[in-house]
mmCIF file of C-alpha atoms in Angstrom:
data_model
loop_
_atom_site.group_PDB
_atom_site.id
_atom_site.type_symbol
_atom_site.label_atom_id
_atom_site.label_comp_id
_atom_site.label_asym_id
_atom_site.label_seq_id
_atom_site.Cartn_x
_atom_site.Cartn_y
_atom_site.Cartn_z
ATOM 1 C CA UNK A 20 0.000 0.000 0.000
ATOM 2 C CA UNK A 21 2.847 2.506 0.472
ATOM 3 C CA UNK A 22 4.299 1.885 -3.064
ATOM 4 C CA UNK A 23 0.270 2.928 -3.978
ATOM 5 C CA UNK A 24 0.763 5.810 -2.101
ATOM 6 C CA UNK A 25 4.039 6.639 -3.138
ATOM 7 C CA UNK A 26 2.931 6.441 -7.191
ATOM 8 C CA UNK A 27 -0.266 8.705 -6.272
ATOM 9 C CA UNK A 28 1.460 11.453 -4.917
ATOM 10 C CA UNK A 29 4.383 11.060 -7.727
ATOM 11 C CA UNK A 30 2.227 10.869 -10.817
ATOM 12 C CA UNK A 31 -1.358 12.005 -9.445
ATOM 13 C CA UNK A 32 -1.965 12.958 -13.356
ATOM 14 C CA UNK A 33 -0.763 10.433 -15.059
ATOM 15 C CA UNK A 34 -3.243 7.724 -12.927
ATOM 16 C CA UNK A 35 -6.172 10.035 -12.810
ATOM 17 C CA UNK A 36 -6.218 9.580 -16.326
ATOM 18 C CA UNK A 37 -5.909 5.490 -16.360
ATOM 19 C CA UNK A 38 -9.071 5.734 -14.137
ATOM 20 C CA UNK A 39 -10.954 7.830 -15.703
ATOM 21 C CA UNK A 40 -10.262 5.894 -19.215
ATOM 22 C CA UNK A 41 -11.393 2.781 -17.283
ATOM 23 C CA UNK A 42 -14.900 4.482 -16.582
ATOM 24 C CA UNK A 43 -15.006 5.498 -20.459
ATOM 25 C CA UNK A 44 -14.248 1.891 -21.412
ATOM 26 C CA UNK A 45 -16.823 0.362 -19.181
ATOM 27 C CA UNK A 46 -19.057 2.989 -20.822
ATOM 28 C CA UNK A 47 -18.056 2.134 -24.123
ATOM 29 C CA UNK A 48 -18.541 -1.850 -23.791
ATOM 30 C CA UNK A 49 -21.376 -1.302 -21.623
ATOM 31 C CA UNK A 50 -22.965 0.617 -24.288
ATOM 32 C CA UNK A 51 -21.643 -1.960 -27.109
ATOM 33 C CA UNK A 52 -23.572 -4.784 -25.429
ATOM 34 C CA UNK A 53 -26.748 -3.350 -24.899
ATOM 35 C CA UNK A 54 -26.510 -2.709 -28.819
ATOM 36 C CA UNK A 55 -24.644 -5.912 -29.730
ATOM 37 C CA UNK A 56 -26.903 -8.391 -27.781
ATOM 38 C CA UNK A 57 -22.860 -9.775 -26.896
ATOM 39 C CA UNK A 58 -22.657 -11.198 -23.323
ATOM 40 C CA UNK A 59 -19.291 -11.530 -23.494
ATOM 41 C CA UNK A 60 -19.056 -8.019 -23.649
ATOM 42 C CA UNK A 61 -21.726 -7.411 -21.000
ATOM 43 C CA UNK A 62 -19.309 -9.828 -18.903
ATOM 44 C CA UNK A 63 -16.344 -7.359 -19.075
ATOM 45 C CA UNK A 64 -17.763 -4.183 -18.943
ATOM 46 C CA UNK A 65 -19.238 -5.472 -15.152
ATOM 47 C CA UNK A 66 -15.187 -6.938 -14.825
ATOM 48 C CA UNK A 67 -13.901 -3.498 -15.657
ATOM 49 C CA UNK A 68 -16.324 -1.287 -13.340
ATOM 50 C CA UNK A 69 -15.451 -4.078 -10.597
ATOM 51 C CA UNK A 70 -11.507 -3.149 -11.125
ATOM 52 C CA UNK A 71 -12.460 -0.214 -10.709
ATOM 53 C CA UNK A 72 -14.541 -0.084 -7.620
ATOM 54 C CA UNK A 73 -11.975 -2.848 -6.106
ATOM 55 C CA UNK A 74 -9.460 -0.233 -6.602
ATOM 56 C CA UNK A 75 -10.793 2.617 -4.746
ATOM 57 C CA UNK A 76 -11.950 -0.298 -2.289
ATOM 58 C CA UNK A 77 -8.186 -0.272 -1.691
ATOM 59 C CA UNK A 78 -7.480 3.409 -1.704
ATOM 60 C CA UNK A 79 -10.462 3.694 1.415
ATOM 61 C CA UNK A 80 -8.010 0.791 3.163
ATOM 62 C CA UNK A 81 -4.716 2.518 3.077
ATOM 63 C CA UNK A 82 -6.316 6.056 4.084
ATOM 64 C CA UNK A 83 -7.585 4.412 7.148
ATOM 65 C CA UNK A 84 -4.417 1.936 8.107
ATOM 66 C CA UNK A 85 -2.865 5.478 7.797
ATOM 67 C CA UNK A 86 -4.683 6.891 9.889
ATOM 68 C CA UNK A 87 -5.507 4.299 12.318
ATOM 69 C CA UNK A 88 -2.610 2.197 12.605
ATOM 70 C CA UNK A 89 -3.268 0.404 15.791
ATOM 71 C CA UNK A 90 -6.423 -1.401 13.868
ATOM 72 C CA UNK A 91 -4.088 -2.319 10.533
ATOM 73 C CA UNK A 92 -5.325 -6.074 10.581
ATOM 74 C CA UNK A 93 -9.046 -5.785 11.522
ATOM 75 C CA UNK A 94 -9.340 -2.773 8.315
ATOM 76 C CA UNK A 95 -7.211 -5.128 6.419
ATOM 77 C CA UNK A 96 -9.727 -7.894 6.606
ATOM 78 C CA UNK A 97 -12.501 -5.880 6.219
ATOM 79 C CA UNK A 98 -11.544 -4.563 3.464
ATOM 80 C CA UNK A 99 -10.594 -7.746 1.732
ATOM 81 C CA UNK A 100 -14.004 -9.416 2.823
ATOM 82 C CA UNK A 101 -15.744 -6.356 1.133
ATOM 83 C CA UNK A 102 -13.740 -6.548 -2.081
ATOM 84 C CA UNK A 103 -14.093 -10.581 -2.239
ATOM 85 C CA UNK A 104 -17.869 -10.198 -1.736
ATOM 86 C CA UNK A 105 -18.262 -8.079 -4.438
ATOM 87 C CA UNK A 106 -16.117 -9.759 -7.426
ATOM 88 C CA UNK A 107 -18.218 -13.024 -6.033
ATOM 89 C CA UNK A 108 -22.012 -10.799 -6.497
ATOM 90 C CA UNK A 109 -20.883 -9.396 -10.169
ATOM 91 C CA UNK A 110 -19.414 -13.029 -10.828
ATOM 92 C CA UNK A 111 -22.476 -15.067 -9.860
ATOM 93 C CA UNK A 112 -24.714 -12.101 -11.482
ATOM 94 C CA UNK A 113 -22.391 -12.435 -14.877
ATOM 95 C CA UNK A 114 -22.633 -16.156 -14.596
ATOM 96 C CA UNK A 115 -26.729 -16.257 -14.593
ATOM 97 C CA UNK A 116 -27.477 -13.849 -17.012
ATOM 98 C CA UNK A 117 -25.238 -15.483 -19.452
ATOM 99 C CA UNK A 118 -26.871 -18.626 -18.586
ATOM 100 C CA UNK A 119 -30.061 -17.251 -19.124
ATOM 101 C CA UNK A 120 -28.876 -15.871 -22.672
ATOM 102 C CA UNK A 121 -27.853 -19.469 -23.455
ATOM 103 C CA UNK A 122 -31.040 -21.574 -22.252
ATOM 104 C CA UNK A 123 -33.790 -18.445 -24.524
ATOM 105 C CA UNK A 124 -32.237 -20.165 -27.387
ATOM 106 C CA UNK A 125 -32.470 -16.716 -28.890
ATOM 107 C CA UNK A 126 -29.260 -15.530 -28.163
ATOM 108 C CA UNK A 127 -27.542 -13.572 -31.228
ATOM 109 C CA UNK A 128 -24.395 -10.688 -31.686
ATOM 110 C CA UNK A 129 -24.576 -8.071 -33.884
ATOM 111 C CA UNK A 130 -20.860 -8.505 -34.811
ATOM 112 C CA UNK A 131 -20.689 -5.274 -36.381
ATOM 113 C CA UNK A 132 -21.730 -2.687 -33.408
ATOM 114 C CA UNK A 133 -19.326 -5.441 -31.169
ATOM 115 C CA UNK A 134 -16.387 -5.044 -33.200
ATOM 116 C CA UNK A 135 -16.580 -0.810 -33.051
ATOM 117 C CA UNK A 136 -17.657 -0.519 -29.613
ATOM 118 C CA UNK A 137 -14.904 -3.058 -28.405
ATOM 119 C CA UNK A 138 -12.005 -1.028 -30.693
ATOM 120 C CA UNK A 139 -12.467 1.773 -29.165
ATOM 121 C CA UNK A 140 -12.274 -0.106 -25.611
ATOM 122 C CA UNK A 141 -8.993 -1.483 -27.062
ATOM 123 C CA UNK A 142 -7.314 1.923 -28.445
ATOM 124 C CA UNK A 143 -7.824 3.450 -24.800
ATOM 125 C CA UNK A 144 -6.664 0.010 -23.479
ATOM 126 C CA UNK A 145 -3.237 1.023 -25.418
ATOM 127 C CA UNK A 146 -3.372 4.758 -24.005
ATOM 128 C CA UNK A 147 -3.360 3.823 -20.525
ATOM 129 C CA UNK A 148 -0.493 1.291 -21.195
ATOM 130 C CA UNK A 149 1.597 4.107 -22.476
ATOM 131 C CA UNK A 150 0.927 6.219 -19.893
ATOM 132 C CA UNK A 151 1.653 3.766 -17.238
ATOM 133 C CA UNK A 152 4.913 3.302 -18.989
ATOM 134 C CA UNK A 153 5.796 6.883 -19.447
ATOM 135 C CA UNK A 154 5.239 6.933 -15.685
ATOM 136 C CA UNK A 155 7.349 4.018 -14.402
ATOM 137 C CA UNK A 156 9.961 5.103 -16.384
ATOM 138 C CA UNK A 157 10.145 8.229 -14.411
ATOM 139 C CA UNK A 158 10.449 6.276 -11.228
ATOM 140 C CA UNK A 159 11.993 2.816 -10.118
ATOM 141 C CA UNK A 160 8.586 1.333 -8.524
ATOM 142 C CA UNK A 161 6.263 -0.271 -10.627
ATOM 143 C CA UNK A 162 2.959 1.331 -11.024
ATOM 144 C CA UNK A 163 1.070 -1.617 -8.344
ATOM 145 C CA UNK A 164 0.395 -3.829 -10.879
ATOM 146 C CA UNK A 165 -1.570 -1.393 -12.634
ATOM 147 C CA UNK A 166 0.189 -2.517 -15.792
ATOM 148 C CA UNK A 167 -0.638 -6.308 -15.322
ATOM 149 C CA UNK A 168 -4.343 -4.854 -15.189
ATOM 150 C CA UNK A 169 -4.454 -3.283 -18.091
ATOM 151 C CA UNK A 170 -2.196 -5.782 -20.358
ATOM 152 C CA UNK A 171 -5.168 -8.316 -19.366
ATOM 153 C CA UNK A 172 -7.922 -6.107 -20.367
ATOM 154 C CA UNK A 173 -6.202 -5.584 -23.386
ATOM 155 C CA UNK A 174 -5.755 -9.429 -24.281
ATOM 156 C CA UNK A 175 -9.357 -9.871 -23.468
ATOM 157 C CA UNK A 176 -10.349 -7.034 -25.613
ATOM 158 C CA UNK A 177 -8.605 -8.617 -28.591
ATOM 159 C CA UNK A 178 -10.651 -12.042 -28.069
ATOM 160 C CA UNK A 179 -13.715 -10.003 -28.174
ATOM 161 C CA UNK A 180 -12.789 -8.254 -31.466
ATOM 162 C CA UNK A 181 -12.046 -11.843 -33.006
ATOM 163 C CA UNK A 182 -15.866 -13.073 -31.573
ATOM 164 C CA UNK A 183 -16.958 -10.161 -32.766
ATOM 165 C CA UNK A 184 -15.544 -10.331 -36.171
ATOM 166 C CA UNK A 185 -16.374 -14.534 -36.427
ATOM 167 C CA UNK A 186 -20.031 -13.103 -35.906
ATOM 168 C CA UNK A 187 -20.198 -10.910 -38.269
ATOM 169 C CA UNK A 188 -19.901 -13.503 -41.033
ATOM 170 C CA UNK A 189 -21.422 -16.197 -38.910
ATOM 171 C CA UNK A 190 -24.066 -17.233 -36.808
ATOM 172 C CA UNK A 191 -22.981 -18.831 -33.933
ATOM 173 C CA UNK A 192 -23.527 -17.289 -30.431
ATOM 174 C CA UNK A 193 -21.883 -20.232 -28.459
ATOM 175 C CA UNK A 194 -17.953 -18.346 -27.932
ATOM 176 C CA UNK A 195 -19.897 -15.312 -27.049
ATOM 177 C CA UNK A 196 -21.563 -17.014 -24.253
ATOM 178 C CA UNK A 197 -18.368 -19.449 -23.458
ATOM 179 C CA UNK A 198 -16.220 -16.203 -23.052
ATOM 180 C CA UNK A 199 -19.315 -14.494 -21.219
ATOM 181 C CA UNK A 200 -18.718 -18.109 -18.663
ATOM 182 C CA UNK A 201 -15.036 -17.042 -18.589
ATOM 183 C CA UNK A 202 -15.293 -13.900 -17.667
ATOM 184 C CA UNK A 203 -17.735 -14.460 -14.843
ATOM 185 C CA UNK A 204 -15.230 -17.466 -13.280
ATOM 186 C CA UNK A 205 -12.351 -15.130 -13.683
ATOM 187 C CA UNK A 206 -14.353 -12.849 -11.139
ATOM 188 C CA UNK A 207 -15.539 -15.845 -8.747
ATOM 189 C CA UNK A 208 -11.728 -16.639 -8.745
ATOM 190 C CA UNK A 209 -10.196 -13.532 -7.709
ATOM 191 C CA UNK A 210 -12.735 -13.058 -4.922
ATOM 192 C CA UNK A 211 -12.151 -16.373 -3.773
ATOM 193 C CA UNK A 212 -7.506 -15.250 -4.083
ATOM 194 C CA UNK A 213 -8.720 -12.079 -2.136
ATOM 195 C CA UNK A 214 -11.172 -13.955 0.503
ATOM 196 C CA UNK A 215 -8.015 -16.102 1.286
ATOM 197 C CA UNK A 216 -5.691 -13.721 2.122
ATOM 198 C CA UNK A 217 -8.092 -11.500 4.093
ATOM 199 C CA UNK A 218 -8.776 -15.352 5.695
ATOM 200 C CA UNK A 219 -4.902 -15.964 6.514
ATOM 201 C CA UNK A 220 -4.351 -12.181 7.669
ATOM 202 C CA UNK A 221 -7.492 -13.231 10.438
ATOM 203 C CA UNK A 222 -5.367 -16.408 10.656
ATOM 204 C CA UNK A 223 -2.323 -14.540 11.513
ATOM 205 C CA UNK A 224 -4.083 -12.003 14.093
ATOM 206 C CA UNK A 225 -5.470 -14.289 16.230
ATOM 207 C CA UNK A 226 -2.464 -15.933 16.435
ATOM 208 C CA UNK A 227 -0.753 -12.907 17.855
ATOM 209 C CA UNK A 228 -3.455 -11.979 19.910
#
């Protein structure tokens, strides 16, 4: 949490704008879905606000181990419990409304709105990654796995240009909904990683105590 710190107050700019590009992006693929029909695309605009949310999730932590150090574990935990309980809500809600796509037997992508919406997701994808590299080469930390972030959403954003380029000449909705299923595990995963750790911090505490 320090080395968060430490980047915020060294390159406030430079992050305020990787933030606010993440709300554009989930507003972009949010918006891309609702036209597309693409539940895939539903699936990681939801992952994206989460990130984002998560994040400041984090932020809320350090202010207050900062300012109340004595109760470091017990803020700690909370705020892992919080963050794990929301990647497992958006997970489980991802999960059942692709599900729910795939059983109406209706399901269809409009490859064409897909494809635009998503491109634009991907050219800020690439915007942030050069700011986050301008800014870690003006200092020797590494911008909190910021970087990792963003390198994923920008893989993921490529797979969705391919599904959304296979349905424009085809009609097959079933890797739409398979990476819609991926997408919502990814999220039950990494609030299961995040309910651990807040688990073995507890661990460690009453251990102590």
């Amino acid at each position: 949490m320090k080395k968060l710190q430490i980047h915020l107050a060294s390159e406030p700019g430079i992050y305020a704008q990787v933030f606010l590009f993440n709300l554009v992006i989930f507003a972009l693929q949010y918006t891309g879905a609702h036209l597309s029909g693409s539940v895939s695309e539903h699936a990681d605009a939801l992952h994206i606000l989460t990130d984002q949310v998560v994040f400041f999730i984090m932020i809320a932590v350090g202010v207050l181990v900062y300012n109340f150090k004595e109760r470091e574990s017990p803020i700690r935990i909370a705020g892992g419990v919080l963050g794990a309980s929301l990647f497992f809500f958006v997970g489980i809600e991802v999960i059942l409304h692709t599900l729910e796509e795939f059983r109406s037997g209706e399901h269809s992508v409009l490859g064409p709105y897909m494809l635009l919406f998503t491109a634009l997701a991907l050219a800020l994808n690439w915007l942030q990654h050069t700011l986050l590299v301008t800014a870690e080469s003006s200092s020797n930390l590494t911008s909190f796995d910021l970087q990792g972030h963003v390198q994923i959403d920008m893989f993921k954003n490529a797979a969705l240009i391919a599904i959304a380029l296979i349905n424009s000449v085809t009609e097959v909705p079933y890797i739409d909904i398979g990476l819609g299923l991926l997408i919502g595990a990814w999220l039950l995963w990494r609030g299961g990683v995040v309910l651990v750790r807040a688990y073995a911090l507890f661990q460690k505490t009453q251990k102590t105590a």
